[in-house]
CSV table of C-alpha atoms and ligand atoms in Angstrom, one decimal:
chain,number,residue,atom,x,y,z
A,1267,MET,CA,0.2,0.1,0.1
A,1268,PHE,CA,1.2,3.6,-0.8
A,1269,ASN,CA,1.1,6.4,1.9
A,1270,PHE,CA,-1.8,9.1,0.6
A,1271,GLU,CA,-3.1,12.1,1.6
A,1272,PHE,CA,-6.8,12.6,0.8
A,1273,TYR,CA,-8.3,16.2,0.6
A,1274,ALA,CA,-11.7,16.8,-0.5
A,1275,PRO,CA,-12.7,20.3,0.9
A,1276,THR,CA,-15.6,20.8,-1.3
A,1277,ARG,CA,-18.6,21.3,0.5
A,1278,VAL,CA,-21.4,19.1,-1.0
A,1279,ILE,CA,-25.4,20.5,-1.0
A,1280,PHE,CA,-27.4,17.8,-2.6
A,1281,GLY,CA,-31.6,17.6,-3.6
A,1282,LYS,CA,-34.4,18.8,-4.7
A,1283,GLU,CA,-34.8,22.8,-5.1
A,1284,THR,CA,-31.1,23.0,-3.2
A,1285,GLU,CA,-29.9,25.7,-6.1
A,1286,THR,CA,-32.2,28.2,-4.2
A,1287,ARG,CA,-29.2,28.5,-1.9
A,1288,ALA,CA,-26.8,29.8,-3.9
A,1289,GLY,CA,-27.1,33.4,-2.9
A,1290,GLU,CA,-26.9,32.1,0.7
A,1291,LEU,CA,-23.6,29.9,-0.1
A,1292,VAL,CA,-21.4,32.4,-1.9
A,1293,LYS,CA,-22.3,34.7,0.5
A,1294,GLU,CA,-21.0,32.9,3.6
A,1295,TYR,CA,-18.1,32.3,1.1
A,1296,GLY,CA,-17.2,36.1,0.6
A,1297,GLY,CA,-18.2,36.3,-2.8
A,1298,THR,CA,-19.8,39.7,-3.1
A,1299,ARG,CA,-19.1,40.3,-6.9
A,1300,VAL,CA,-20.2,37.0,-9.1
A,1301,LEU,CA,-19.7,36.2,-12.6
A,1302,ILE,CA,-22.1,33.5,-13.3
A,1303,HIS,CA,-20.4,31.3,-16.0
A,1304,PHE,CA,-22.5,28.5,-18.1
A,1305,GLY,CA,-22.6,26.7,-21.4
A,1306,GLY,CA,-24.9,26.8,-24.3
A,1307,LYS,CA,-28.4,27.1,-24.2
A,1308,SER,CA,-29.4,24.2,-21.5
A,1309,ALA,CA,-29.1,26.4,-18.1
A,1310,GLU,CA,-31.3,29.1,-19.9
A,1311,ARG,CA,-34.0,27.0,-21.5
A,1312,SER,CA,-34.9,25.0,-18.1
A,1313,GLY,CA,-35.2,28.3,-16.0
A,1314,LEU,CA,-32.2,27.3,-14.1
A,1315,LEU,CA,-30.2,30.7,-14.5
A,1316,ASP,CA,-32.9,32.7,-13.7
A,1317,ARG,CA,-33.6,31.0,-10.5
A,1318,VAL,CA,-30.2,31.4,-9.8
A,1319,LYS,CA,-30.1,35.0,-10.7
A,1320,ALA,CA,-33.1,35.3,-8.2
A,1321,SER,CA,-31.0,33.8,-5.9
A,1322,LEU,CA,-28.2,36.3,-5.7
A,1323,ASP,CA,-30.5,39.0,-5.9
A,1324,ALA,CA,-32.1,37.7,-2.8
A,1325,ALA,CA,-29.2,38.1,-0.9
A,1326,GLY,CA,-27.7,41.3,-2.5
A,1327,ILE,CA,-24.9,40.0,-4.5
A,1328,PHE,CA,-23.8,41.8,-7.5
A,1329,HIS,CA,-23.7,39.6,-10.4
A,1330,VAL,CA,-22.6,39.5,-14.3
A,1331,GLU,CA,-22.9,36.6,-16.5
A,1332,LEU,CA,-21.2,34.9,-19.5
A,1333,GLY,CA,-22.6,32.3,-21.6
A,1334,GLY,CA,-21.0,30.1,-24.3
A,1335,VAL,CA,-19.0,27.7,-22.9
A,1336,VAL,CA,-18.7,24.5,-25.7
A,1337,PRO,CA,-17.9,21.0,-24.3
A,1338,ASN,CA,-14.2,20.3,-24.5
A,1339,PRO,CA,-13.9,24.6,-23.7
A,1340,HIS,CA,-12.0,26.6,-25.4
A,1341,ILE,CA,-8.9,28.9,-24.2
A,1342,GLY,CA,-10.6,31.5,-25.9
A,1343,LYS,CA,-13.6,31.6,-24.2
A,1344,VAL,CA,-11.3,31.9,-20.7
A,1345,TYR,CA,-9.8,35.1,-22.3
A,1346,GLU,CA,-12.9,36.6,-22.7
A,1347,GLY,CA,-13.9,35.4,-19.1
A,1348,ILE,CA,-10.8,37.1,-17.7
A,1349,GLU,CA,-11.3,40.4,-19.2
A,1350,LEU,CA,-15.0,40.6,-18.3
A,1351,ALA,CA,-14.2,39.7,-14.6
A,1352,LYS,CA,-11.3,42.1,-14.1
A,1353,VAL,CA,-13.5,45.2,-15.4
A,1354,ASN,CA,-16.2,43.9,-12.9
A,1355,ASN,CA,-13.8,43.7,-9.9
A,1356,ILE,CA,-15.0,39.6,-9.4
A,1357,ASP,CA,-14.4,38.3,-6.7
A,1358,PHE,CA,-16.4,34.4,-6.9
A,1359,ILE,CA,-16.8,32.8,-9.5
A,1360,LEU,CA,-20.2,30.4,-10.2
A,1361,ALA,CA,-20.3,27.6,-12.2
A,1362,VAL,CA,-23.7,26.7,-13.8
A,1363,GLY,CA,-23.1,23.6,-15.9
A,1364,GLY,CA,-21.1,20.6,-16.4
A,1365,GLY,CA,-17.2,19.6,-16.3
A,1366,SER,CA,-17.0,22.5,-19.1
A,1367,VAL,CA,-18.4,25.3,-17.8
A,1368,ILE,CA,-16.6,24.5,-14.4
A,1369,ASP,CA,-13.6,23.9,-15.7
A,1370,SER,CA,-13.9,27.0,-17.8
A,1371,SER,CA,-14.1,28.9,-14.5
A,1372,LYS,CA,-11.4,27.2,-12.9
A,1373,ALA,CA,-9.3,28.7,-15.8
A,1374,ILE,CA,-10.8,32.1,-15.2
A,1375,ALA,CA,-10.3,31.7,-11.8
A,1376,TYR,CA,-6.5,31.1,-11.8
A,1377,GLY,CA,-6.5,33.9,-14.5
A,1378,MET,CA,-8.0,36.5,-12.7
A,1379,THR,CA,-5.2,36.3,-9.7
A,1380,GLU,CA,-2.1,36.5,-12.2
A,1381,PRO,CA,-4.0,38.6,-14.9
A,1382,ASP,CA,-0.8,40.3,-16.6
A,1383,LYS,CA,0.0,36.4,-17.3
A,1384,ASP,CA,-1.2,33.8,-19.9
A,1385,VAL,CA,-3.1,31.2,-18.4
A,1386,TRP,CA,-2.7,28.6,-20.8
A,1387,GLU,CA,0.8,28.0,-19.7
A,1388,LEU,CA,-0.4,26.2,-16.7
A,1389,TYR,CA,-1.9,24.2,-19.2
A,1390,ALA,CA,1.1,23.8,-20.9
A,1391,HIS,CA,2.8,22.6,-18.1
A,1392,GLU,CA,4.9,25.7,-17.9
A,1393,ARG,CA,4.6,27.4,-14.6
A,1394,GLN,CA,2.4,26.4,-11.6
A,1395,ALA,CA,-0.6,28.8,-10.2
A,1396,LYS,CA,0.1,31.2,-7.1
A,1397,GLY,CA,-3.5,31.9,-6.5
A,1398,CYS,CA,-7.5,31.1,-7.7
A,1399,LEU,CA,-10.5,32.9,-6.7
A,1400,PRO,CA,-12.9,30.7,-5.2
A,1401,ILE,CA,-15.5,29.0,-7.6
A,1402,GLY,CA,-18.9,27.5,-6.8
A,1403,VAL,CA,-20.7,25.2,-8.6
A,1404,ILE,CA,-24.4,24.0,-9.6
A,1405,LEU,CA,-24.3,20.8,-11.1
A,1406,THR,CA,-26.3,20.2,-14.5
A,1407,ILE,CA,-24.8,16.9,-15.4
A,1408,ALA,CA,-23.3,13.6,-13.9
A,1409,ALA,CA,-20.3,12.8,-15.4
A,1410,ALA,CA,-16.8,14.8,-15.3
A,1411,GLY,CA,-16.7,15.1,-11.4
A,1412,SER,CA,-14.9,18.6,-11.7
A,1413,GLU,CA,-17.2,19.7,-8.7
A,1414,MET,CA,-14.9,18.0,-6.2
A,1415,SER,CA,-11.7,17.0,-8.5
A,1416,ASN,CA,-8.5,19.6,-8.2
A,1417,SER,CA,-8.5,19.3,-12.4
A,1418,SER,CA,-9.5,21.2,-14.9
A,1419,VAL,CA,-9.2,20.5,-19.1
A,1420,ILE,CA,-8.8,23.2,-21.5
A,1421,THR,CA,-8.4,23.1,-25.1
A,1422,ASN,CA,-6.3,24.9,-27.5
A,1423,GLU,CA,-8.8,25.9,-30.5
A,1424,LYS,CA,-6.3,26.8,-32.4
A,1425,THR,CA,-4.0,24.1,-32.1
A,1426,GLY,CA,-6.6,21.7,-31.3
A,1427,THR,CA,-4.8,20.7,-28.1
A,1428,LYS,CA,-6.6,20.0,-24.8
A,1429,ARG,CA,-4.6,19.7,-21.6
A,1430,ASP,CA,-5.4,19.3,-18.2
A,1431,TYR,CA,-4.0,21.0,-14.8
A,1432,GLY,CA,-4.3,20.2,-11.8
A,1433,ASN,CA,-4.0,22.1,-8.4
A,1434,ASN,CA,-6.3,21.7,-5.2
A,1435,MET,CA,-6.6,25.6,-5.4
A,1436,GLY,CA,-8.9,25.3,-7.5
A,1437,ARG,CA,-11.0,22.5,-5.9
A,1438,PRO,CA,-14.7,24.6,-5.7
A,1439,LYS,CA,-15.6,25.9,-2.7
A,1440,PHE,CA,-19.2,24.2,-3.0
A,1441,ALA,CA,-21.0,22.4,-5.1
A,1442,ILE,CA,-25.1,22.4,-5.3
A,1443,MET,CA,-26.2,19.1,-6.4
A,1444,ASN,CA,-29.8,18.6,-7.6
A,1445,PRO,CA,-30.6,15.5,-9.1
A,1446,GLU,CA,-33.8,16.6,-10.8
A,1447,LEU,CA,-31.3,19.0,-13.1
A,1448,THR,CA,-30.0,16.4,-15.3
A,1449,THR,CA,-33.2,15.2,-16.0
A,1450,THR,CA,-33.4,17.8,-18.9
A,1451,LEU,CA,-30.1,15.7,-20.5
A,1452,PRO,CA,-30.1,13.8,-23.8
A,1453,ASP,CA,-29.5,10.3,-23.7
A,1454,TYR,CA,-25.8,10.4,-25.3
A,1455,GLN,CA,-24.9,13.1,-23.0
A,1456,THR,CA,-26.6,11.0,-19.5
A,1457,GLU,CA,-25.0,7.9,-21.0
A,1458,SER,CA,-21.3,9.5,-21.9
A,1459,GLY,CA,-21.7,10.9,-18.2
A,1460,CYS,CA,-21.8,7.3,-16.8
A,1461,THR,CA,-19.3,6.1,-19.0
A,1462,ASP,CA,-16.6,9.1,-17.9
A,1463,ILE,CA,-17.9,8.1,-14.1
A,1464,MET,CA,-17.2,4.6,-14.3
A,1465,MET,CA,-13.6,5.3,-16.0
A,1466,HIS,CA,-12.7,7.6,-13.3
A,1467,THR,CA,-12.8,5.0,-11.2
A,1468,MET,CA,-11.7,2.0,-13.3
A,1469,GLU,CA,-8.5,4.4,-14.1
A,1470,ARG,CA,-7.7,4.4,-10.6
A,1471,TYR,CA,-8.3,0.2,-10.1
A,1472,PHE,CA,-6.2,-0.7,-12.8
A,1473,THR,CA,-2.8,0.2,-11.3
A,1474,GLN,CA,0.1,-2.1,-10.6
A,1475,GLY,CA,-0.1,-3.1,-6.9
A,1476,GLY,CA,-1.0,-0.4,-4.1
A,1477,ASN,CA,-4.2,-1.5,-3.8
A,1478,MET,CA,-6.4,-1.6,-0.6
A,1479,GLU,CA,-9.0,-4.0,0.2
A,1480,VAL,CA,-11.0,-1.0,1.4
A,1481,THR,CA,-10.8,1.2,-1.3
A,1482,ASP,CA,-11.3,-1.5,-4.0
A,1483,GLU,CA,-14.6,-2.4,-2.3
A,1484,ILE,CA,-15.5,0.9,-2.7
A,1485,ALA,CA,-14.7,1.3,-6.3
A,1486,GLU,CA,-16.8,-1.8,-7.4
A,1487,GLY,CA,-19.5,-0.5,-5.4
A,1488,ILE,CA,-19.5,2.3,-7.1
A,1489,LEU,CA,-18.8,0.7,-10.8
A,1490,ARG,CA,-22.0,-1.4,-10.0
A,1491,THR,CA,-24.1,1.2,-9.0
A,1492,VAL,CA,-23.9,3.1,-12.4
A,1493,MET,CA,-23.9,0.2,-14.5
A,1494,LYS,CA,-27.3,-0.6,-13.1
A,1495,TYR,CA,-28.5,3.1,-12.9
A,1496,ALA,CA,-27.0,4.0,-16.2
A,1497,GLU,CA,-29.0,0.9,-18.2
A,1498,ILE,CA,-32.5,2.4,-16.1
A,1499,LEU,CA,-31.9,6.0,-17.1
A,1500,HIS,CA,-31.5,4.6,-20.8
A,1501,THR,CA,-34.8,3.8,-20.9
A,1502,ASP,CA,-36.7,5.6,-17.7
A,1503,PRO,CA,-34.5,9.3,-18.0
A,1504,THR,CA,-36.9,11.2,-15.6
A,1505,ASN,CA,-36.0,8.5,-12.7
A,1506,TYR,CA,-35.2,10.5,-9.6
A,1507,GLU,CA,-33.4,8.0,-7.4
A,1508,ALA,CA,-31.7,6.9,-10.8
A,1509,ARG,CA,-30.4,10.7,-11.3
A,1510,ALA,CA,-29.4,10.9,-7.7
A,1511,GLU,CA,-27.2,7.8,-7.5
A,1512,VAL,CA,-25.3,8.5,-10.7
A,1513,MET,CA,-25.0,12.2,-9.5
A,1514,TRP,CA,-23.3,11.7,-6.1
A,1515,ALA,CA,-21.2,8.9,-8.2
A,1516,SER,CA,-20.3,11.3,-10.2
A,1517,SER,CA,-18.6,12.9,-7.5
A,1518,LEU,CA,-17.1,10.3,-5.4
A,1519,ALA,CA,-15.6,8.9,-8.7
A,1520,HIS,CA,-12.9,12.1,-9.3
A,1521,ASN,CA,-12.5,13.2,-5.7
A,1522,ASP,CA,-9.8,10.9,-5.4
A,1523,LEU,CA,-11.6,8.4,-3.1
A,1524,THR,CA,-10.8,5.5,-5.0
A,1525,GLY,CA,-7.2,6.5,-5.6
A,1526,CYS,CA,-6.8,6.3,-1.6
A,1527,GLY,CA,-3.2,3.7,-1.4
A,1528,ASN,CA,-2.5,3.0,-4.8
A,1529,ASP,CA,-0.2,4.7,-7.3
A,1530,GLY,CA,-2.2,7.9,-8.1
A,1531,GLY,CA,-4.0,5.7,-10.8
A,1532,ASP,CA,-3.0,4.7,-14.5
A,1533,PHE,CA,-5.3,7.7,-16.6
A,1534,ALA,CA,-3.9,6.4,-20.2
A,1535,SER,CA,-7.6,6.0,-21.8
A,1536,HIS,CA,-8.0,9.6,-20.4
A,1537,MET,CA,-5.0,10.7,-22.3
A,1538,ILE,CA,-5.1,9.2,-25.1
A,1539,GLU,CA,-8.9,10.3,-25.0
A,1540,HIS,CA,-8.3,14.0,-24.6
A,1541,GLU,CA,-6.3,13.6,-27.7
A,1542,MET,CA,-9.1,12.8,-30.1
A,1543,GLY,CA,-11.3,15.2,-28.0
A,1544,GLY,CA,-8.4,18.3,-28.7
A,1545,MET,CA,-8.4,16.9,-32.5
A,1546,PHE,CA,-12.0,15.7,-33.3
A,1547,ASP,CA,-14.1,17.4,-30.9
A,1548,VAL,CA,-15.6,14.4,-29.2
A,1549,THR,CA,-18.0,13.7,-26.3
A,1550,HIS,CA,-15.6,12.7,-23.7
A,1551,GLY,CA,-17.5,10.0,-22.1
A,1552,ALA,CA,-18.5,8.6,-25.7
A,1553,GLY,CA,-14.6,8.6,-26.4
A,1554,LEU,CA,-13.4,6.9,-23.5
A,1555,ALA,CA,-15.8,4.2,-24.1
A,1556,ALA,CA,-14.2,4.0,-27.8
A,1557,VAL,CA,-10.2,3.5,-26.6
A,1558,TRP,CA,-10.9,1.5,-23.4
A,1559,PRO,CA,-11.7,-1.8,-25.0
A,1560,SER,CA,-8.7,-1.6,-27.2
A,1561,TRP,CA,-6.6,-0.3,-24.4
A,1562,ALA,CA,-7.5,-3.2,-21.9
A,1563,ARG,CA,-6.7,-5.6,-24.8
A,1564,TYR,CA,-3.2,-4.0,-25.1
A,1565,VAL,CA,-2.3,-4.0,-21.3
A,1566,TYR,CA,-4.6,-6.6,-19.5
A,1567,LYS,CA,-1.4,-9.3,-19.3
A,1568,GLU,CA,0.6,-7.1,-17.8
A,1569,ASP,CA,-1.9,-6.4,-15.0
A,1570,LEU,CA,-3.8,-10.0,-15.2
A,1571,PRO,CA,-4.8,-10.2,-11.6
A,1572,ARG,CA,-6.8,-6.9,-11.8
A,1573,PHE,CA,-9.0,-8.1,-14.9
A,1574,VAL,CA,-9.6,-11.2,-13.1
A,1575,ARG,CA,-10.8,-9.4,-10.4
A,1576,TYR,CA,-12.9,-6.9,-12.3
A,1577,ALA,CA,-14.3,-9.4,-14.6
A,1578,GLU,CA,-15.5,-11.7,-11.7
A,1579,LYS,CA,-16.5,-8.7,-9.2
A,1580,VAL,CA,-17.6,-6.2,-11.4
A,1581,MET,CA,-19.1,-7.8,-14.6
A,1582,GLY,CA,-20.4,-10.7,-13.2
A,1583,VAL,CA,-18.1,-13.7,-15.0
A,1584,THR,CA,-18.4,-16.4,-13.6
A,1585,ARG,CA,-15.4,-19.2,-14.1
A,1586,THR,CA,-16.5,-22.6,-14.9
A,1587,GLU,CA,-14.9,-25.4,-15.5
A,1588,GLY,CA,-11.3,-25.0,-17.5
A,1589,LEU,CA,-11.2,-21.4,-17.8
A,1590,SER,CA,-8.0,-19.6,-17.5
A,1591,ASP,CA,-6.8,-16.5,-16.0
A,1592,GLU,CA,-6.6,-14.8,-19.0
A,1593,ASP,CA,-10.2,-16.0,-20.3
A,1594,VAL,CA,-11.5,-14.5,-17.7
A,1595,ALA,CA,-10.2,-11.5,-18.1
A,1596,LEU,CA,-10.7,-11.4,-21.3
A,1597,ALA,CA,-14.7,-12.5,-21.1
A,1598,GLY,CA,-14.7,-9.5,-18.6
A,1599,ILE,CA,-13.9,-6.8,-21.0
A,1600,GLU,CA,-16.3,-8.7,-23.7
A,1601,ALA,CA,-18.8,-8.1,-20.8
A,1602,MET,CA,-18.0,-4.4,-20.8
A,1603,GLU,CA,-18.3,-4.2,-24.4
A,1604,ALA,CA,-21.5,-5.3,-24.5
A,1605,PHE,CA,-22.5,-3.1,-21.5
A,1606,TYR,CA,-21.5,-0.3,-23.7
A,1607,HIS,CA,-24.1,-1.2,-26.4
A,1608,ARG,CA,-26.9,-2.0,-24.0
A,1609,ILE,CA,-26.4,1.7,-23.3
A,1610,GLY,CA,-25.7,3.1,-27.1
A,1611,MET,CA,-21.9,3.7,-26.4
A,1612,PRO,CA,-19.5,3.1,-29.1
A,1613,VAL,CA,-16.7,0.6,-28.4
A,1614,ASN,CA,-14.6,1.7,-31.1
A,1615,MET,CA,-13.4,5.1,-33.2
A,1616,THR,CA,-15.6,4.0,-36.6
A,1617,GLU,CA,-18.7,3.7,-33.7
A,1618,LEU,CA,-17.7,7.2,-32.2
A,1619,GLY,CA,-18.3,8.4,-36.1
A,1620,ILE,CA,-14.2,9.3,-36.6
A,1621,SER,CA,-11.4,7.8,-38.5
A,1622,PRO,CA,-7.8,9.5,-38.0
A,1623,THR,CA,-5.0,8.5,-40.6
A,1624,GLU,CA,-1.9,7.0,-39.9
A,1625,GLU,CA,-0.3,10.2,-39.7
A,1626,GLN,CA,-2.6,11.5,-37.4
A,1627,MET,CA,-2.9,8.6,-34.6
A,1628,GLN,CA,0.9,9.2,-34.4
A,1629,THR,CA,0.3,13.4,-34.0
A,1630,MET,CA,-2.4,12.1,-30.7
A,1631,ALA,CA,0.1,9.7,-29.8
A,1632,GLU,CA,2.8,11.9,-29.7
A,1633,GLY,CA,0.6,14.7,-27.2
A,1634,ALA,CA,-0.2,12.3,-25.3
A,1635,VAL,CA,3.0,11.5,-24.3
A,1636,ARG,CA,3.9,15.1,-24.2
A,1637,ALA,CA,1.1,16.2,-21.7
A,1638,VAL,CA,2.3,13.9,-18.9
A,1639,GLY,CA,5.7,14.3,-19.9
A,1640,GLY,CA,6.8,10.6,-20.7
A,1641,PRO,CA,5.2,7.2,-20.8
A,1642,LEU,CA,1.7,7.2,-19.6
A,1643,GLY,CA,-0.3,4.8,-17.3
A,1644,SER,CA,0.3,2.3,-14.6
A,1645,ALA,CA,-1.1,-0.9,-15.5
A,1646,LYS,CA,1.4,-1.5,-18.2
A,1647,LYS,CA,4.0,1.9,-19.2
A,1648,LEU,CA,2.8,3.1,-23.1
A,1649,GLU,CA,5.1,4.9,-25.6
A,1650,VAL,CA,4.0,6.3,-28.3
A,1651,GLU,CA,4.6,3.4,-30.6
A,1652,ASP,CA,2.5,2.0,-28.2
A,1653,ILE,CA,-0.5,4.0,-28.4
A,1654,VAL,CA,-0.5,4.3,-32.3
A,1655,LYS,CA,-1.1,0.4,-31.8
A,1656,ILE,CA,-3.8,1.2,-29.3
A,1657,TYR,CA,-5.6,3.9,-31.9
A,1658,GLN,CA,-5.2,1.5,-34.6
A,1659,MET,CA,-6.7,-1.1,-32.6
A,1660,ALA,CA,-9.8,1.3,-31.4
A,1661,LYS,CA,-10.0,2.1,-35.7
B,24,NZQ,O1,-24.0,24.0,-23.2
B,24,NZQ,P1,-25.2,23.0,-22.6
B,24,NZQ,O2,-26.6,24.0,-23.6
B,24,NZQ,O3,-25.4,23.4,-21.2
B,24,NZQ,O4,-25.1,22.3,-23.3
B,24,NZQ,C1,-24.4,20.8,-22.3
B,24,NZQ,C2,-23.9,20.5,-23.5
B,24,NZQ,O5,-23.9,20.6,-24.8
B,24,NZQ,C3,-25.2,19.7,-22.2
B,24,NZQ,N1,-25.8,19.7,-20.8
B,24,NZQ,C4,-25.3,19.9,-19.9
B,24,NZQ,N2,-26.3,20.0,-18.8
B,24,NZQ,C5,-27.5,20.1,-19.1
B,24,NZQ,C6,-27.7,19.9,-20.9
B,24,NZQ,N3,-28.3,19.6,-21.5
B,24,NZQ,C7,-29.8,19.2,-20.9
B,24,NZQ,N4,-29.8,19.6,-19.5
B,24,NZQ,C8,-28.8,19.4,-19.1
B,24,NZQ,N5,-29.3,19.9,-17.1
B,24,NZQ,O6,-24.9,18.4,-21.9
B,24,NZQ,C9,-23.0,18.7,-22.6
B,24,NZQ,C10,-21.8,18.2,-22.7
B,24,NZQ,O7,-21.5,19.5,-21.1
B,24,NZQ,P2,-19.9,19.1,-20.8
B,24,NZQ,O8,-20.2,20.0,-19.4
B,24,NZQ,O9,-19.4,19.6,-21.9
B,24,NZQ,O10,-20.2,17.5,-20.0
B,24,NZQ,P3,-19.5,17.0,-19.2
B,24,NZQ,O11,-19.5,17.1,-17.6
B,24,NZQ,O12,-19.3,15.2,-19.2
B,24,NZQ,O13,-17.9,17.7,-19.4
B,24,NZQ,C11,-17.3,17.5,-20.5
B,24,NZQ,C12,-15.7,18.2,-20.1
B,24,NZQ,O14,-14.7,17.6,-18.6
B,24,NZQ,C13,-13.6,17.6,-19.1
B,24,NZQ,C14,-13.9,16.5,-20.3
B,24,NZQ,O15,-12.4,16.6,-20.8
B,24,NZQ,C15,-14.3,17.6,-21.3
B,24,NZQ,O16,-14.1,18.6,-21.8
B,24,NZQ,N6,-13.2,16.5,-17.6
B,24,NZQ,C16,-13.0,17.7,-16.9
B,24,NZQ,C17,-12.5,16.6,-15.3
B,24,NZQ,C18,-11.9,17.4,-14.5
B,24,NZQ,N7,-12.1,18.8,-14.6
B,24,NZQ,O17,-11.9,16.9,-13.1
B,24,NZQ,C19,-12.4,15.1,-15.6
B,24,NZQ,C20,-12.7,14.7,-16.8
B,24,NZQ,O18,-11.9,13.2,-16.8
B,24,NZQ,C21,-12.7,15.2,-18.0
B,24,NZQ,O19,-11.6,15.0,-18.9
B,25,ZN,ZN1,-12.9,11.6,-17.3
């Protein structure tokens, strides 16, 4: 077991109508001049934005707003947010949306504390942040886990490069989570979200050593629960209990709880997908589903006991007479693919709707290694040529 530090300072306010507490909470955390940051039209259409503004007004808090954050959020919007925040002396950022809006908010919050420097330098891993404005979240999609994570992922739309930056200062002060807010999601986004939640757990599960029984049991519980409710939501999208289970799972999967005792996780599938997101603008969770089976088949022999345990304890594979460990591990991967198909997710890049050339695969593989500054992964260390092979297998 590895030593670990667990730090999850975000206060969670969970349940129906909790968004009405936004004003009171911002005030409690010292916010007096707020930038409300949101995405496309969903928060306006549902009336959520009006309810949030009413709550800030009731608390007597000044606010300006900036919408238009796109999935795989752009650095250009971050720069716009920093300018707007500077002009208005903003001291608190309120993110109303999903991972993309929260990540854009984190980038603005870092940028505001050093407005004379280019915030992209953090994402290019050229320097560390010195500060971060306080952030609050009103979550509208269960997926990225950014509401409790230290990480944010931004795309430089000019170069097609998607990069992440992690710092504990970026963890939101509070996260309001009302599962009812997620009932307006298109099915593809709901299921991409469920896939991402599972992947955040699996990235920390498929590692080399350092595993604790209690961590494994929590991880397996999260995975089985999300699988169950992802299928329910596929046919019953307004089911409150299912929305609630998945929403809480999104935070637990990425607040580092399932990484306690291991080596920090594999995260190769994420890095491989981020390159696809930067180059082809695919939906993050669906992109993960499209690469995971190929990644798993490429690495499973190097981490066989974990893949066997996963097959048996998560995917419900039963070991019949004569089956080897390798057979059981492969049956687990096949069962995962069958699950992805049942919830409408792709299991390769063709099904995802992209077909990168050999040259593009090489570029993405090099980008993934550059993003982490060396080989990817824990289950098996992956060099550029390994990643190219995984892209080729995922065609
Ligand atoms: O823009 P609007 O109109 O709001 O539409 C959004 C968007 O099109 C829509 N949506 C969100 N809530 C809705 C809704 N539509 C109807 N009703 C609602 N209640 O859903 C679409 C996707 O939104 P987005 O915020 O992009 O989703 P998600 O939460 O999956 O975030 C994805 C981003 O997070 C990054 C991903 O790479 C990607 O850029 N990640 C961030 C992480 C982190 N910060 O810790 C970790 C993750 O691994 C991930 O990389
Ligand atoms: Zn993810």
